Amino acid sequence: NAGVTQTPKFRVLKTGQSMTLLCAQDMNHEYMYWYRQDPGMGLRLIHYSVGEGTTAKGEVPDGYNVSRLKKQNFLLGLESAAPSQTSVYFCASSTQALYSNQPQHFGDGTRLSIL
Amino acid sequence: AQTVTQSQPEMSVQEAETVTLSCTYDTSESDYYLFWYKQPPSRQMILVIRQEAYKQQNATENRFSVNFQKAAKSFSLKISDSQLGDAAMYFCAYRSAQWGNTGNQFYFGTGTSLTVIP
């Protein structure tokens, strides 16, 4: 089982460039999430989605956009990359909270450097 | 929003010894789930153990066990017979069991970096 797959795994951008991170899950999960991880700050939620066609802001949404056109995919976009967006980005998915104690399932992360 | 606090940024343990990582959380809810994740240098987030708030019995998974104190809002992780492969960053996480916004999100602590000394 693939689980949650993130592409790419590494990327270096120049300030002002744009890019899209792709997350795909094959577990038929309703919920998907994008986090960034920075030293000493744990995981911070950027955006999340509770279903196809829906998205919501998390703790640190500024400078990012997301889309969920298909249930299995969740895209994270950086329109104009800034050095402050240098981080490791994780995608995760989960089932609905009401019915399950299932945890989030994570991708392997994307290391993004903005020069 | 719920908050999760891990007050120990770094911990160390001798190989084969026992170590306990602390986690506290703030919530007014009665029904929720708690998790411990392990993140080794490979960066993968690996589920270690989970606990349902309605269960009084502490969860165990082989060498890993928790001490869940609901009234104190404490959820510590005990690692017995520590092994070199246990060296990692450990994250505590909370999730509401309710519908709506509170059930949509997982709340993570800032992590504890565990070093295992040979």
Tab-separated table of C-alpha atoms in Angstrom:
chain	number	residue	atom	x	y	z
A	1	ASN	CA	0.000	0.000	0.000
A	2	ALA	CA	1.330	3.410	-0.972
A	3	GLY	CA	-0.516	5.323	1.767
A	4	VAL	CA	0.297	9.020	1.420
A	5	THR	CA	2.674	10.052	-1.337
A	6	GLN	CA	4.251	13.470	-1.633
A	7	THR	CA	6.040	14.853	-4.649
A	8	PRO	CA	8.652	16.178	-4.958
A	9	LYS	CA	10.863	15.106	-2.042
A	10	PHE	CA	13.311	17.985	-2.426
A	11	ARG	CA	13.152	21.316	-4.181
A	12	VAL	CA	15.196	24.487	-4.305
A	13	LEU	CA	13.514	27.673	-5.464
A	14	LYS	CA	14.541	31.239	-5.946
A	15	THR	CA	12.653	34.002	-4.204
A	16	GLY	CA	9.568	34.931	-6.192
A	17	GLN	CA	9.227	31.642	-8.011
A	18	SER	CA	6.082	29.580	-7.750
A	19	MET	CA	5.568	25.870	-7.307
A	20	THR	CA	3.016	23.239	-6.362
A	21	LEU	CA	3.464	20.366	-3.964
A	22	LEU	CA	1.342	17.328	-4.689
A	23	CYS	CA	-0.113	14.963	-2.126
A	24	ALA	CA	-1.927	11.786	-3.050
A	25	GLN	CA	-3.553	9.227	-0.753
A	26	ASP	CA	-5.034	5.870	-1.610
A	27	MET	CA	-6.892	5.148	1.640
A	28	ASN	CA	-10.134	6.891	0.670
A	29	HIS	CA	-9.713	9.326	3.558
A	30	GLU	CA	-12.043	12.270	3.803
A	31	TYR	CA	-9.630	14.641	5.508
A	32	MET	CA	-6.303	15.888	4.216
A	33	TYR	CA	-3.829	18.321	5.713
A	34	TRP	CA	-0.721	20.304	4.918
A	35	TYR	CA	1.796	21.080	7.673
A	36	ARG	CA	5.130	22.762	7.828
A	37	GLN	CA	7.798	21.674	10.262
A	38	ASP	CA	10.440	24.059	11.521
A	39	PRO	CA	13.045	23.439	14.246
A	40	GLY	CA	11.625	23.940	17.729
A	41	MET	CA	8.130	24.657	16.456
A	42	GLY	CA	6.718	21.216	15.851
A	43	LEU	CA	4.095	20.796	13.164
A	44	ARG	CA	2.055	23.805	12.182
A	45	LEU	CA	-1.094	23.416	10.138
A	46	ILE	CA	-1.186	25.423	6.924
A	47	HIS	CA	-4.469	24.371	5.323
A	48	TYR	CA	-6.720	21.376	5.484
A	49	SER	CA	-9.658	19.847	3.670
A	50	VAL	CA	-12.615	17.872	4.953
A	51	GLY	CA	-13.728	16.698	1.549
A	52	GLU	CA	-13.483	17.085	-2.187
A	53	GLY	CA	-13.926	20.699	-3.222
A	54	THR	CA	-13.554	22.085	0.318
A	55	THR	CA	-10.576	23.721	2.016
A	56	ALA	CA	-10.003	25.627	5.219
A	57	LYS	CA	-7.223	27.710	6.728
A	58	GLY	CA	-5.044	26.414	9.480
A	59	GLU	CA	-2.649	28.171	11.800
A	60	VAL	CA	-0.222	29.582	9.216
A	61	PRO	CA	-2.025	29.952	5.855
A	62	ASP	CA	-0.473	33.166	4.571
A	63	GLY	CA	1.505	32.796	1.359
A	64	TYR	CA	-0.029	29.421	0.517
A	65	ASN	CA	-3.013	28.235	-1.461
A	66	VAL	CA	-4.538	24.782	-1.726
A	67	SER	CA	-6.954	22.875	-3.867
A	68	ARG	CA	-8.764	19.574	-3.557
A	69	LEU	CA	-10.364	18.828	-6.872
A	70	LYS	CA	-10.263	15.090	-6.321
A	71	LYS	CA	-10.757	13.242	-3.066
A	72	GLN	CA	-7.401	11.536	-3.279
A	73	ASN	CA	-5.322	14.616	-4.084
A	74	PHE	CA	-4.473	17.738	-2.121
A	75	LEU	CA	-2.258	20.380	-3.708
A	76	LEU	CA	-0.270	23.058	-1.900
A	77	GLY	CA	0.798	26.071	-3.917
A	78	LEU	CA	3.323	28.790	-3.276
A	79	GLU	CA	2.550	31.693	-5.592
A	80	SER	CA	5.634	33.793	-4.827
A	81	ALA	CA	8.134	31.918	-2.698
A	82	ALA	CA	9.877	33.720	0.155
A	83	PRO	CA	12.911	32.619	2.210
A	84	SER	CA	10.609	32.365	5.272
A	85	GLN	CA	8.885	29.478	3.531
A	86	THR	CA	12.009	27.368	3.696
A	87	SER	CA	10.819	24.346	5.644
A	88	VAL	CA	9.898	20.700	5.552
A	89	TYR	CA	6.327	20.216	4.378
A	90	PHE	CA	4.200	17.247	5.361
A	91	CYS	CA	0.934	16.069	3.956
A	92	ALA	CA	-1.348	13.888	6.035
A	93	SER	CA	-4.730	12.267	5.729
A	94	SER	CA	-7.270	10.824	8.151
A	95	THR	CA	-10.791	9.534	8.532
A	96	GLN	CA	-13.572	11.503	10.190
A	97	ALA	CA	-13.164	11.966	13.925
A	98	LEU	CA	-16.621	10.850	14.955
A	99	TYR	CA	-16.279	7.260	13.906
A	100	SER	CA	-12.701	6.422	14.393
A	101	ASN	CA	-9.674	6.637	16.593
A	102	GLN	CA	-7.526	6.360	13.529
A	103	PRO	CA	-4.493	8.612	13.484
A	104	GLN	CA	-3.234	10.785	10.716
A	105	HIS	CA	-1.185	9.054	8.084
A	106	PHE	CA	1.753	11.093	6.875
A	107	GLY	CA	3.738	11.367	3.703
A	108	ASP	CA	7.519	11.344	3.825
A	109	GLY	CA	7.810	15.109	3.618
A	110	THR	CA	9.162	17.613	1.122
A	111	ARG	CA	12.261	19.623	1.956
A	112	LEU	CA	11.874	23.027	0.332
A	113	SER	CA	14.622	25.638	0.275
A	114	ILE	CA	14.018	29.176	-0.914
A	115	LEU	CA	17.141	31.114	-1.836
B	1	ALA	CA	-8.233	25.700	20.178
B	2	GLN	CA	-6.715	22.881	22.115
B	3	THR	CA	-3.077	23.163	23.102
B	4	VAL	CA	-0.579	20.391	23.583
B	5	THR	CA	2.556	20.977	25.623
B	6	GLN	CA	5.722	18.939	25.651
B	7	SER	CA	7.914	20.565	28.261
B	8	GLN	CA	11.051	18.522	27.572
B	9	PRO	CA	12.725	19.659	24.340
B	10	GLU	CA	15.472	17.050	24.780
B	11	MET	CA	15.860	13.854	26.747
B	12	SER	CA	18.506	11.160	26.893
B	13	VAL	CA	18.503	7.582	28.118
B	14	GLN	CA	21.027	4.807	28.449
B	15	GLU	CA	20.473	1.834	26.234
B	16	ALA	CA	18.284	-0.800	27.967
B	17	GLU	CA	17.015	1.731	30.496
B	18	THR	CA	13.541	3.258	30.793
B	19	VAL	CA	12.588	6.806	29.902
B	20	THR	CA	9.358	8.762	30.226
B	21	LEU	CA	8.371	11.613	27.945
B	22	SER	CA	5.767	14.031	29.217
B	23	CYS	CA	2.804	15.589	27.467
B	24	THR	CA	-0.001	17.730	28.802
B	25	TYR	CA	-2.958	19.157	26.963
B	26	ASP	CA	-5.661	21.698	27.515
B	27	THR	CA	-9.248	20.886	26.588
B	28	SER	CA	-12.792	21.256	27.842
B	29	GLU	CA	-13.971	18.237	25.900
B	30	SER	CA	-14.692	14.863	27.419
B	31	ASP	CA	-14.239	12.679	24.367
B	32	TYR	CA	-11.017	12.743	22.392
B	33	TYR	CA	-8.053	10.753	21.194
B	34	LEU	CA	-4.391	11.060	22.040
B	35	PHE	CA	-1.426	9.863	20.032
B	36	TRP	CA	2.323	9.591	20.215
B	37	TYR	CA	4.268	9.808	16.978
B	38	LYS	CA	7.931	9.045	16.417
B	39	GLN	CA	9.987	10.893	13.829
B	40	PRO	CA	13.433	9.336	13.247
B	41	PRO	CA	16.123	11.066	11.191
B	42	SER	CA	14.494	9.628	8.072
B	43	ARG	CA	11.756	12.217	8.705
B	44	GLN	CA	8.914	9.710	8.547
B	45	MET	CA	6.095	10.232	11.040
B	46	ILE	CA	5.378	6.873	12.624
B	47	LEU	CA	2.483	6.196	14.957
B	48	VAL	CA	3.753	4.729	18.221
B	49	ILE	CA	0.644	4.409	20.350
B	50	ARG	CA	-2.874	5.772	20.732
B	51	GLN	CA	-5.306	6.252	23.609
B	52	GLU	CA	-9.037	6.833	23.641
B	53	ALA	CA	-10.113	9.219	26.400
B	54	TYR	CA	-13.085	7.069	27.376
B	55	LYS	CA	-10.819	4.129	28.179
B	56	GLN	CA	-9.423	4.011	31.694
B	57	GLN	CA	-6.879	1.363	30.839
B	58	ASN	CA	-3.537	2.685	29.678
B	59	ALA	CA	-2.532	1.660	26.166
B	60	THR	CA	0.541	-0.511	25.630
B	61	GLU	CA	2.413	-1.532	22.500
B	62	ASN	CA	5.313	-3.838	23.259
B	63	ARG	CA	7.995	-1.689	24.947
B	64	PHE	CA	5.860	1.445	24.711
B	65	SER	CA	3.173	2.333	27.213
B	66	VAL	CA	1.349	5.433	28.305
B	67	ASN	CA	0.280	6.891	31.598
B	68	PHE	CA	-3.013	8.578	30.829
B	69	GLN	CA	-4.316	10.811	33.604
B	70	LYS	CA	-7.540	12.324	32.298
B	71	ALA	CA	-8.258	14.583	35.244
B	72	ALA	CA	-4.742	15.960	35.139
B	73	LYS	CA	-4.825	16.152	31.323
B	74	SER	CA	-1.551	14.316	31.145
B	75	PHE	CA	-0.432	11.723	28.611
B	76	SER	CA	3.136	10.546	29.157
B	77	LEU	CA	4.975	7.954	27.084
B	78	LYS	CA	7.176	5.344	28.735
B	79	ILE	CA	9.779	3.520	26.691
B	80	SER	CA	11.165	0.434	28.384
B	81	ASP	CA	14.393	-1.352	27.491
B	82	SER	CA	15.431	1.551	25.280
B	83	GLN	CA	17.127	0.665	22.023
B	84	LEU	CA	19.353	2.667	19.705
B	85	GLY	CA	16.549	2.652	17.151
B	86	ASP	CA	14.326	4.547	19.574
B	87	ALA	CA	16.397	7.692	19.050
B	88	ALA	CA	14.042	10.149	17.384
B	89	MET	CA	11.838	13.158	17.840
B	90	TYR	CA	8.606	12.246	19.612
B	91	PHE	CA	5.405	14.208	19.152
B	92	CYS	CA	2.280	14.095	21.245
B	93	ALA	CA	-0.999	14.835	19.442
B	94	TYR	CA	-4.630	15.459	20.379
B	95	ARG	CA	-7.794	15.071	18.357
B	96	SER	CA	-11.349	15.767	19.375
B	97	ALA	CA	-13.893	13.018	18.763
B	98	GLN	CA	-16.592	15.527	17.913
B	99	TRP	CA	-18.029	16.711	14.644
B	100	GLY	CA	-17.193	20.085	13.259
B	101	ASN	CA	-14.065	22.121	13.363
B	102	THR	CA	-12.797	20.639	16.598
B	103	GLY	CA	-12.832	17.164	15.128
B	104	ASN	CA	-11.198	18.172	11.895
B	105	GLN	CA	-7.815	19.009	13.305
B	106	PHE	CA	-4.991	17.309	15.124
B	107	TYR	CA	-3.031	19.406	17.605
B	108	PHE	CA	0.633	18.628	18.056
B	109	GLY	CA	3.160	19.432	20.721
B	110	THR	CA	6.546	20.865	19.790
B	111	GLY	CA	8.282	17.540	20.248
B	112	THR	CA	10.896	15.919	22.454
B	113	SER	CA	14.196	14.855	20.948
B	114	LEU	CA	15.285	11.545	22.466
B	115	THR	CA	18.916	10.457	22.424
B	116	VAL	CA	19.809	6.878	23.282
B	117	ILE	CA	23.295	6.469	24.695
B	118	PRO	CA	25.030	3.160	23.962
